[in-house]
PDB file of C-alpha atoms in Angstrom:
ATOM      1  CA  MET A   1       2.736 134.828 119.747  1.00 45.00           C
ATOM      2  CA  GLN A   2      -0.085 136.111 117.613  1.00 43.00           C
ATOM      3  CA  PHE A   3       0.110 139.088 115.284  1.00 40.00           C
ATOM      4  CA  HIS A   4      -3.298 140.299 114.133  1.00 37.00           C
ATOM      5  CA  VAL A   5      -4.584 143.488 112.542  1.00 31.00           C
ATOM      6  CA  ILE A   6      -1.570 145.566 111.565  1.00 31.00           C
ATOM      7  CA  PHE A   7       0.200 145.706 114.902  1.00 32.00           C
ATOM      8  CA  ALA A   8      -2.983 146.334 116.907  1.00 33.00           C
ATOM      9  CA  LEU A   9      -2.270 143.721 119.531  1.00 33.00           C
ATOM     10  CA  PHE A  10       0.238 145.822 121.423  1.00 30.00           C
ATOM     11  CA  SER A  11      -2.464 147.861 123.161  1.00 25.00           C
ATOM     12  CA  VAL A  12      -1.957 145.617 126.197  1.00 22.00           C
ATOM     13  CA  SER A  13       1.154 145.850 128.338  1.00 23.00           C
ATOM     14  CA  ILE A  14       3.513 142.964 127.784  1.00 23.00           C
ATOM     15  CA  ALA A  15       4.499 143.115 131.425  1.00 23.00           C
ATOM     16  CA  ALA A  16       1.073 142.098 132.748  1.00 23.00           C
ATOM     17  CA  ALA A  17       0.585 138.900 134.745  1.00 24.00           C
ATOM     18  CA  VAL A  18      -0.979 136.196 132.582  1.00 25.00           C
ATOM     19  CA  PRO A  19      -1.463 132.428 132.223  1.00 28.00           C
ATOM     20  CA  THR A  20       1.264 130.249 130.785  1.00 33.00           C
ATOM     21  CA  THR A  21       1.444 127.991 127.750  1.00 38.00           C
ATOM     22  CA  GLY A  22       2.677 124.428 127.450  1.00 44.00           C
ATOM     23  CA  HIS A  23       6.114 125.780 126.644  1.00 48.00           C
ATOM     24  CA  GLY A  24       6.168 127.639 129.936  1.00 37.00           C
ATOM     25  CA  ARG A  25       5.707 131.096 128.416  1.00 36.00           C
ATOM     26  CA  ALA A  26       3.033 133.624 129.231  1.00 30.00           C
ATOM     27  CA  VAL A  27       0.250 134.762 126.935  1.00 30.00           C
ATOM     28  CA  ILE A  28      -0.816 138.405 126.693  1.00 23.00           C
ATOM     29  CA  SER A  29      -3.316 139.415 124.039  1.00 27.00           C
ATOM     30  CA  GLY A  30      -2.173 136.370 122.098  1.00 31.00           C
ATOM     31  CA  VAL A  31       1.479 137.302 122.534  1.00 32.00           C
ATOM     32  CA  ASP A  32       3.602 134.800 124.413  1.00 33.00           C
ATOM     33  CA  GLN A  33       5.661 137.051 126.686  1.00 33.00           C
ATOM     34  CA  THR A  34       6.729 137.473 130.273  1.00 25.00           C
ATOM     35  CA  SER A  35       8.572 140.756 129.952  1.00 25.00           C
ATOM     36  CA  SER A  36       8.818 143.735 127.647  1.00 24.00           C
ATOM     37  CA  LYS A  37      12.515 143.930 128.385  1.00 23.00           C
ATOM     38  CA  HIS A  38      14.587 143.147 125.331  1.00 25.00           C
ATOM     39  CA  ILE A  39      16.875 140.197 125.880  1.00 25.00           C
ATOM     40  CA  ALA A  40      19.581 139.654 123.256  1.00 30.00           C
ATOM     41  CA  ALA A  41      21.996 136.753 123.156  1.00 32.00           C
ATOM     42  CA  HIS A  42      25.614 137.797 123.238  1.00 29.00           C
ATOM     43  CA  GLY A  43      26.791 134.244 122.851  1.00 36.00           C
ATOM     44  CA  SER A  44      24.972 131.138 121.669  1.00 37.00           C
ATOM     45  CA  PRO A  45      24.289 128.706 124.516  1.00 39.00           C
ATOM     46  CA  VAL A  46      25.238 125.071 124.200  1.00 43.00           C
ATOM     47  CA  VAL A  47      22.024 123.376 123.103  1.00 50.00           C
ATOM     48  CA  ARG A  48      21.822 119.639 122.754  1.00 56.00           C
ATOM     49  CA  ARG A  49      19.637 118.874 119.784  1.00 60.00           C
ATOM     50  CA  ASP A  50      18.809 115.923 117.569  1.00 62.00           C
ATOM     51  CA  ASP A  51      19.976 116.981 114.124  1.00 62.00           C
ATOM     52  CA  HIS A  52      18.431 113.806 112.727  1.00 78.00           C
ATOM     53  CA  ALA A  53      14.924 114.243 114.163  1.00 94.00           C
ATOM     54  CA  ARG A  54      12.408 113.875 111.359  1.00 96.00           C
ATOM     55  CA  ILE A  55       8.805 112.952 110.654  1.00 97.00           C
ATOM     56  CA  THR A  56       8.203 109.217 111.057  1.00 97.00           C
ATOM     57  CA  ASN A  57       4.409 109.197 111.398  1.00 97.00           C
ATOM     58  CA  ASP A  58       3.049 108.035 108.020  1.00 97.00           C
ATOM     59  CA  ASN A  59      -0.254 109.832 108.581  1.00 98.00           C
ATOM     60  CA  ALA A  60       1.607 113.140 108.676  1.00 98.00           C
ATOM     61  CA  PHE A  61       2.443 112.863 104.979  1.00 98.00           C
ATOM     62  CA  SER A  62      -1.159 112.256 103.945  1.00 97.00           C
ATOM     63  CA  THR A  63      -2.410 115.215 105.999  1.00 97.00           C
ATOM     64  CA  GLY A  64       0.250 117.692 104.858  1.00 97.00           C
ATOM     65  CA  ALA A  65       2.260 118.062 108.041  1.00 98.00           C
ATOM     66  CA  GLY A  66       5.031 115.979 106.506  1.00 98.00           C
ATOM     67  CA  ASN A  67       6.695 116.927 103.242  1.00 98.00           C
ATOM     68  CA  THR A  68       9.667 115.238 101.594  1.00 97.00           C
ATOM     69  CA  ASN A  69       9.857 117.736  98.732  1.00 97.00           C
ATOM     70  CA  SER A  70      10.593 121.097 100.315  1.00 96.00           C
ATOM     71  CA  ALA A  71      12.575 122.015  97.201  1.00 97.00           C
ATOM     72  CA  ASN A  72       9.212 122.660  95.543  1.00 97.00           C
ATOM     73  CA  THR A  73       8.358 126.146  96.794  1.00 97.00           C
ATOM     74  CA  ARG A  74       5.326 126.532  94.504  1.00 96.00           C
ATOM     75  CA  ASP A  75       3.400 123.778  96.222  1.00 95.00           C
ATOM     76  CA  GLY A  76       0.055 125.397  96.911  1.00 94.00           C
ATOM     77  CA  VAL A  77      -2.738 127.593  95.570  1.00 93.00           C
ATOM     78  CA  GLY A  78      -0.709 130.752  95.034  1.00 86.00           C
ATOM     79  CA  ASP A  79      -1.485 133.723  97.291  1.00 88.00           C
ATOM     80  CA  GLY A  80      -4.684 132.354  98.762  1.00 92.00           C
ATOM     81  CA  VAL A  81      -7.032 134.947 100.286  1.00 94.00           C
ATOM     82  CA  ASP A  82      -6.078 137.524 102.913  1.00 96.00           C
ATOM     83  CA  GLN A  83      -9.067 136.999 105.170  1.00 96.00           C
ATOM     84  CA  TYR A  84      -9.669 135.426 108.558  1.00 97.00           C
ATOM     85  CA  THR A  85     -12.069 132.549 109.200  1.00 97.00           C
ATOM     86  CA  TYR A  86     -12.393 131.317 112.761  1.00 97.00           C
ATOM     87  CA  TYR A  87     -11.977 127.549 113.052  1.00 97.00           C
ATOM     88  CA  SER A  88     -12.642 125.229 115.967  1.00 97.00           C
ATOM     89  CA  GLY A  89     -13.265 121.567 116.630  1.00 98.00           C
ATOM     90  CA  PRO A  90     -11.084 118.629 115.567  1.00 98.00           C
ATOM     91  CA  ALA A  91      -8.432 118.775 112.860  1.00 98.00           C
ATOM     92  CA  SER A  92     -10.949 117.580 110.269  1.00 98.00           C
ATOM     93  CA  ASP A  93     -12.806 120.893 110.677  1.00 98.00           C
ATOM     94  CA  PHE A  94      -9.751 122.919 109.652  1.00 98.00           C
ATOM     95  CA  PRO A  95      -8.672 123.680 106.041  1.00 98.00           C
ATOM     96  CA  ASP A  96      -7.422 120.747 104.004  1.00 98.00           C
ATOM     97  CA  GLN A  97      -3.888 120.958 102.621  1.00 97.00           C
ATOM     98  CA  SER A  98      -5.389 121.472  99.159  1.00 97.00           C
ATOM     99  CA  GLN A  99      -6.346 124.972 100.358  1.00 97.00           C
ATOM    100  CA  TRP A 100      -2.892 125.968 101.556  1.00 98.00           C
ATOM    101  CA  VAL A 101      -0.905 128.650  99.763  1.00 98.00           C
ATOM    102  CA  SER A 102       2.495 127.937  98.276  1.00 98.00           C
ATOM    103  CA  PHE A 103       5.613 128.488 100.352  1.00 98.00           C
ATOM    104  CA  GLU A 104       6.860 130.952  97.732  1.00 98.00           C
ATOM    105  CA  ASN A 105       3.771 133.140  97.990  1.00 97.00           C
ATOM    106  CA  MET A 106       3.454 132.768 101.744  1.00 98.00           C
ATOM    107  CA  PHE A 107       7.007 133.955 102.303  1.00 98.00           C
ATOM    108  CA  LYS A 108       6.656 136.814  99.819  1.00 98.00           C
ATOM    109  CA  ASN A 109       3.429 138.040 101.419  1.00 97.00           C
ATOM    110  CA  ASN A 110       4.828 137.903 104.963  1.00 98.00           C
ATOM    111  CA  LYS A 111       8.189 139.448 104.115  1.00 98.00           C
ATOM    112  CA  PRO A 112       7.030 143.058 104.706  1.00 97.00           C
ATOM    113  CA  TRP A 113       6.016 142.086 108.254  1.00 94.00           C
ATOM    114  CA  MET A 114       9.406 140.550 108.865  1.00 98.00           C
ATOM    115  CA  LEU A 115      11.197 143.653 107.618  1.00 98.00           C
ATOM    116  CA  SER A 116       9.257 146.046 109.859  1.00 97.00           C
ATOM    117  CA  PHE A 117       7.978 144.213 112.918  1.00 97.00           C
ATOM    118  CA  CYS A 118      11.026 144.552 115.196  1.00 97.00           C
ATOM    119  CA  GLY A 119      11.011 148.327 114.983  1.00 96.00           C
ATOM    120  CA  HIS A 120       7.292 148.588 115.589  1.00 93.00           C
ATOM    121  CA  THR A 121       7.444 146.441 118.711  1.00 95.00           C
ATOM    122  CA  LYS A 122      10.662 148.185 119.808  1.00 97.00           C
ATOM    123  CA  TRP A 123      12.294 144.812 120.292  1.00 97.00           C
ATOM    124  CA  GLY A 124      15.303 146.001 118.325  1.00 97.00           C
ATOM    125  CA  PRO A 125      16.292 147.221 114.875  1.00 98.00           C
ATOM    126  CA  ASP A 126      14.203 145.974 111.989  1.00 98.00           C
ATOM    127  CA  ASP A 127      15.323 142.768 110.313  1.00 98.00           C
ATOM    128  CA  THR A 128      17.667 143.362 107.407  1.00 98.00           C
ATOM    129  CA  GLY A 129      17.111 141.829 104.009  1.00 98.00           C
ATOM    130  CA  GLN A 130      20.013 139.469 104.679  1.00 98.00           C
ATOM    131  CA  GLN A 131      18.491 138.320 107.970  1.00 98.00           C
ATOM    132  CA  VAL A 132      15.142 137.638 106.326  1.00 98.00           C
ATOM    133  CA  GLU A 133      16.828 135.635 103.580  1.00 98.00           C
ATOM    134  CA  ALA A 134      18.730 133.715 106.264  1.00 98.00           C
ATOM    135  CA  ILE A 135      15.368 132.824 107.821  1.00 98.00           C
ATOM    136  CA  ARG A 136      14.156 131.542 104.464  1.00 98.00           C
ATOM    137  CA  ASP A 137      17.327 129.531 103.935  1.00 98.00           C
ATOM    138  CA  ALA A 138      17.082 128.040 107.421  1.00 98.00           C
ATOM    139  CA  ILE A 139      13.444 127.035 106.894  1.00 98.00           C
ATOM    140  CA  GLN A 140      14.309 125.265 103.663  1.00 98.00           C
ATOM    141  CA  LEU A 141      17.307 123.442 105.129  1.00 98.00           C
ATOM    142  CA  ILE A 142      15.474 122.330 108.263  1.00 98.00           C
ATOM    143  CA  ALA A 143      12.344 121.360 106.303  1.00 98.00           C
ATOM    144  CA  GLN A 144      14.518 119.137 104.110  1.00 97.00           C
ATOM    145  CA  ALA A 145      16.220 117.562 107.130  1.00 97.00           C
ATOM    146  CA  SER A 146      13.101 117.096 109.271  1.00 98.00           C
ATOM    147  CA  HIS A 147      10.435 116.559 106.592  1.00 98.00           C
ATOM    148  CA  VAL A 148       8.223 119.066 108.422  1.00 98.00           C
ATOM    149  CA  ASP A 149       6.325 121.079 105.805  1.00 98.00           C
ATOM    150  CA  HIS A 150       8.110 124.397 105.230  1.00 98.00           C
ATOM    151  CA  ARG A 151       4.816 126.312 105.332  1.00 98.00           C
ATOM    152  CA  PHE A 152       4.138 124.996 108.829  1.00 98.00           C
ATOM    153  CA  ILE A 153       7.565 126.174 109.993  1.00 98.00           C
ATOM    154  CA  LEU A 154       6.992 129.618 108.478  1.00 98.00           C
ATOM    155  CA  ALA A 155       3.495 129.861 109.978  1.00 98.00           C
ATOM    156  CA  VAL A 156       4.853 129.118 113.444  1.00 98.00           C
ATOM    157  CA  ILE A 157       7.660 131.667 113.013  1.00 98.00           C
ATOM    158  CA  MET A 158       5.112 134.334 112.107  1.00 98.00           C
ATOM    159  CA  GLN A 159       2.899 133.259 114.996  1.00 97.00           C
ATOM    160  CA  GLU A 160       5.635 133.217 117.615  1.00 97.00           C
ATOM    161  CA  SER A 161       7.780 136.197 116.638  1.00 98.00           C
ATOM    162  CA  GLY A 162       6.489 137.884 113.489  1.00 97.00           C
ATOM    163  CA  GLY A 163       9.867 136.916 112.022  1.00 98.00           C
ATOM    164  CA  CYS A 164      11.664 139.432 114.258  1.00 98.00           C
ATOM    165  CA  VAL A 165      15.112 138.042 115.043  1.00 98.00           C
ATOM    166  CA  TRP A 166      15.294 140.265 118.149  1.00 98.00           C
ATOM    167  CA  VAL A 167      12.139 138.770 119.690  1.00 98.00           C
ATOM    168  CA  PRO A 168      12.534 138.716 123.495  1.00 97.00           C
ATOM    169  CA  THR A 169      13.316 135.491 125.275  1.00 96.00           C
ATOM    170  CA  THR A 170      10.343 134.535 127.424  1.00 91.00           C
ATOM    171  CA  GLY A 171       9.847 131.948 130.083  1.00 84.00           C
ATOM    172  CA  ASN A 172       8.025 130.792 133.160  1.00 75.00           C
ATOM    173  CA  GLY A 173      10.130 127.953 134.424  1.00 81.00           C
ATOM    174  CA  VAL A 174      11.304 127.172 130.892  1.00 89.00           C
ATOM    175  CA  THR A 175      13.348 129.490 128.696  1.00 94.00           C
ATOM    176  CA  ASN A 176      11.684 130.154 125.322  1.00 96.00           C
ATOM    177  CA  PRO A 177      14.035 132.053 123.009  1.00 97.00           C
ATOM    178  CA  GLY A 178      14.193 132.840 119.345  1.00 98.00           C
ATOM    179  CA  LEU A 179      12.044 132.973 116.256  1.00 98.00           C
ATOM    180  CA  MET A 180       9.976 129.960 117.312  1.00 98.00           C
ATOM    181  CA  GLN A 181      10.195 130.509 121.092  1.00 97.00           C
ATOM    182  CA  SER A 182      11.756 127.069 121.416  1.00 97.00           C
ATOM    183  CA  HIS A 183      12.202 124.984 124.547  1.00 95.00           C
ATOM    184  CA  ASP A 184      15.506 126.060 126.143  1.00 95.00           C
ATOM    185  CA  GLY A 185      16.892 126.727 122.676  1.00 96.00           C
ATOM    186  CA  THR A 186      19.025 129.327 120.935  1.00 96.00           C
ATOM    187  CA  ALA A 187      18.454 133.090 120.821  1.00 97.00           C
ATOM    188  CA  PHE A 188      19.677 135.498 118.171  1.00 98.00           C
ATOM    189  CA  ASN A 189      23.379 136.303 118.260  1.00 98.00           C
ATOM    190  CA  PRO A 190      24.250 139.480 116.321  1.00 97.00           C
ATOM    191  CA  LYS A 191      27.883 138.340 116.216  1.00 97.00           C
ATOM    192  CA  ASP A 192      26.894 135.108 114.481  1.00 98.00           C
ATOM    193  CA  GLU A 193      23.718 135.987 112.631  1.00 98.00           C
ATOM    194  CA  ARG A 194      23.300 133.183 110.097  1.00 98.00           C
ATOM    195  CA  ASN A 195      24.238 130.381 112.459  1.00 98.00           C
ATOM    196  CA  SER A 196      22.024 131.644 115.256  1.00 98.00           C
ATOM    197  CA  ILE A 197      19.102 132.085 112.848  1.00 98.00           C
ATOM    198  CA  PHE A 198      19.628 128.538 111.597  1.00 98.00           C
ATOM    199  CA  HIS A 199      19.683 127.156 115.138  1.00 98.00           C
ATOM    200  CA  MET A 200      16.603 129.127 116.178  1.00 98.00           C
ATOM    201  CA  VAL A 201      14.664 127.441 113.366  1.00 98.00           C
ATOM    202  CA  GLN A 202      16.252 124.078 114.040  1.00 98.00           C
ATOM    203  CA  ASP A 203      15.429 124.173 117.760  1.00 98.00           C
ATOM    204  CA  GLY A 204      11.793 125.054 117.141  1.00 98.00           C
ATOM    205  CA  THR A 205      11.391 122.443 114.434  1.00 98.00           C
ATOM    206  CA  GLN A 206      13.533 119.510 115.548  1.00 97.00           C
ATOM    207  CA  GLY A 207      13.464 120.167 119.275  1.00 97.00           C
ATOM    208  CA  THR A 208      16.223 120.504 121.844  1.00 95.00           C
ATOM    209  CA  GLY A 209      17.721 118.202 124.427  1.00 91.00           C
ATOM    210  CA  THR A 210      15.186 119.403 126.982  1.00 92.00           C
ATOM    211  CA  GLY A 211      12.018 119.776 124.958  1.00 93.00           C
ATOM    212  CA  PRO A 212      10.181 118.893 121.745  1.00 95.00           C
ATOM    213  CA  GLY A 213       9.753 120.859 118.534  1.00 97.00           C
ATOM    214  CA  LEU A 214       7.311 120.623 115.655  1.00 98.00           C
ATOM    215  CA  THR A 215       8.799 117.299 114.540  1.00 98.00           C
ATOM    216  CA  GLN A 216       7.977 115.566 117.802  1.00 97.00           C
ATOM    217  CA  ALA A 217       4.542 117.195 117.948  1.00 98.00           C
ATOM    218  CA  VAL A 218       3.710 115.994 114.431  1.00 98.00           C
ATOM    219  CA  ASN A 219       4.953 112.483 115.187  1.00 98.00           C
ATOM    220  CA  ALA A 220       2.738 112.404 118.260  1.00 97.00           C
ATOM    221  CA  ALA A 221      -0.359 113.842 116.573  1.00 97.00           C
ATOM    222  CA  GLY A 222      -0.150 112.766 112.935  1.00 97.00           C
ATOM    223  CA  ASP A 223      -1.574 116.012 111.587  1.00 98.00           C
ATOM    224  CA  LEU A 224      -0.471 119.630 111.424  1.00 98.00           C
ATOM    225  CA  TYR A 225      -3.305 121.238 113.361  1.00 98.00           C
ATOM    226  CA  SER A 226      -3.154 118.882 116.329  1.00 98.00           C
ATOM    227  CA  ALA A 227       0.621 119.314 116.320  1.00 98.00           C
ATOM    228  CA  ALA A 228       0.199 123.100 116.439  1.00 98.00           C
ATOM    229  CA  ARG A 229      -2.013 122.780 119.519  1.00 98.00           C
ATOM    230  CA  ILE A 230       0.531 120.509 121.186  1.00 97.00           C
ATOM    231  CA  TYR A 231       3.342 122.940 120.350  1.00 97.00           C
ATOM    232  CA  ASN A 232       1.436 125.822 121.934  1.00 95.00           C
ATOM    233  CA  SER A 233      -0.301 124.108 124.839  1.00 94.00           C
ATOM    234  CA  GLY A 234       1.648 120.931 125.462  1.00 94.00           C
ATOM    235  CA  ALA A 235      -1.506 118.834 124.989  1.00 96.00           C
ATOM    236  CA  ILE A 236      -4.919 118.779 123.335  1.00 97.00           C
ATOM    237  CA  ALA A 237      -7.929 119.516 125.551  1.00 96.00           C
ATOM    238  CA  SER A 238      -9.966 116.489 126.567  1.00 96.00           C
ATOM    239  CA  ASN A 239     -12.914 117.735 124.481  1.00 96.00           C
ATOM    240  CA  GLY A 240     -10.803 117.514 121.314  1.00 97.00           C
ATOM    241  CA  ASP A 241     -11.453 121.130 120.340  1.00 97.00           C
ATOM    242  CA  LEU A 242      -8.238 122.550 118.911  1.00 98.00           C
ATOM    243  CA  SER A 243      -9.438 126.072 119.682  1.00 96.00           C
ATOM    244  CA  ASP A 244      -9.646 125.214 123.362  1.00 96.00           C
ATOM    245  CA  GLY A 245      -6.374 126.737 124.525  1.00 94.00           C
ATOM    246  CA  ASN A 246      -6.093 124.256 127.376  1.00 90.00           C
ATOM    247  CA  GLY A 247      -4.447 127.013 129.411  1.00 89.00           C
ATOM    248  CA  ALA A 248      -2.625 128.586 126.475  1.00 93.00           C
ATOM    249  CA  THR A 249      -3.679 130.626 123.408  1.00 94.00           C
ATOM    250  CA  PRO A 250      -7.178 129.597 122.189  1.00 96.00           C
ATOM    251  CA  CYS A 251      -6.871 131.002 118.658  1.00 97.00           C
ATOM    252  CA  TYR A 252      -3.365 129.624 118.074  1.00 97.00           C
ATOM    253  CA  VAL A 253      -4.416 126.776 115.760  1.00 98.00           C
ATOM    254  CA  SER A 254      -7.041 128.870 113.984  1.00 98.00           C
ATOM    255  CA  ASP A 255      -4.353 131.475 113.347  1.00 98.00           C
ATOM    256  CA  ILE A 256      -1.992 128.850 111.933  1.00 98.00           C
ATOM    257  CA  ALA A 257      -4.766 127.598 109.634  1.00 98.00           C
ATOM    258  CA  ASN A 258      -5.434 131.113 108.365  1.00 98.00           C
ATOM    259  CA  ARG A 259      -1.755 131.797 107.791  1.00 98.00           C
ATOM    260  CA  LEU A 260      -1.608 128.647 105.675  1.00 98.00           C
ATOM    261  CA  THR A 261      -4.508 129.851 103.533  1.00 98.00           C
ATOM    262  CA  GLY A 262      -3.260 133.392 102.920  1.00 98.00           C
ATOM    263  CA  TRP A 263      -4.042 135.507 105.981  1.00 97.00           C
ATOM    264  CA  VAL A 264      -1.611 138.370 106.559  1.00 96.00           C
ATOM    265  CA  TYR A 265      -3.361 141.693 107.333  1.00 93.00           C
ATOM    266  CA  ALA A 266      -7.111 141.038 107.491  1.00 95.00           C
ATOM    267  CA  GLU A 267      -8.941 141.696 110.758  1.00 93.00           C
ATOM    268  CA  SER A 268      -9.253 138.758 113.113  1.00 93.00           C
ATOM    269  CA  PRO A 269     -11.861 138.162 115.831  1.00 89.00           C
ATOM    270  CA  CYS A 270      -8.925 137.113 118.009  1.00 85.00           C
ATOM    271  CA  SER A 271      -7.187 140.496 117.901  1.00 58.00           C
ATOM    272  CA  ASN A 272      -7.686 141.137 121.605  1.00 47.00           C
ATOM    273  CA  GLU A 273      -7.018 137.575 122.758  1.00 53.00           C
TER     274      GLU A 273
END
């Protein structure tokens, strides 16, 4: 999902017929949806997952996708700049990790979105402070276990759901539930909030028994930006351009790059994607 200029993307009906992404979900104005109907989990499904899945590609650690020190939450350039720069081409044409904001600042700057986005989209009640803190805790725990950089996990959460725990489950042959719209993973369970939030982040990061997460994408690609394209599209276009949606969301990787460098509210040329 993509959330651009202060909630402007919802000018298009979520129920429209649209192309699908590599995860099997549909894309409408940059929002991966197949229905506007709110779907809440009333019981967590049994999801087979690899709790031990972690980054093994050495190149991932030199490019920033891998991080063995998630305990350091001040690991970037502070707030960065809330502006949008369109990126395309190979991963080398996207911002270097030296330009990324710190996890601490990134989470702080996105927290207002997370506390208000559910209500605006009418997906459900707004996230509570406790739910948002549970998201933070889950990111940190899963980042430590998987060695996926915590900023990458947060960027994907904001991209896929805006941090709204009530985000609808989508699918087009594959069920994509939860904060990261994972592959046949776990949806939010209001009767078991913290555990379901943890598993939503775990499924999107470490994968499920039926599909990959960020960990597998990073191991396959070796860098964060290529991994983001694989996570959204299932593969990188033959021309190597990471802003070629390859049937999915063209601006997905550019959005991730901008989130990593401080983008929160600034206008994006992809607002109507």
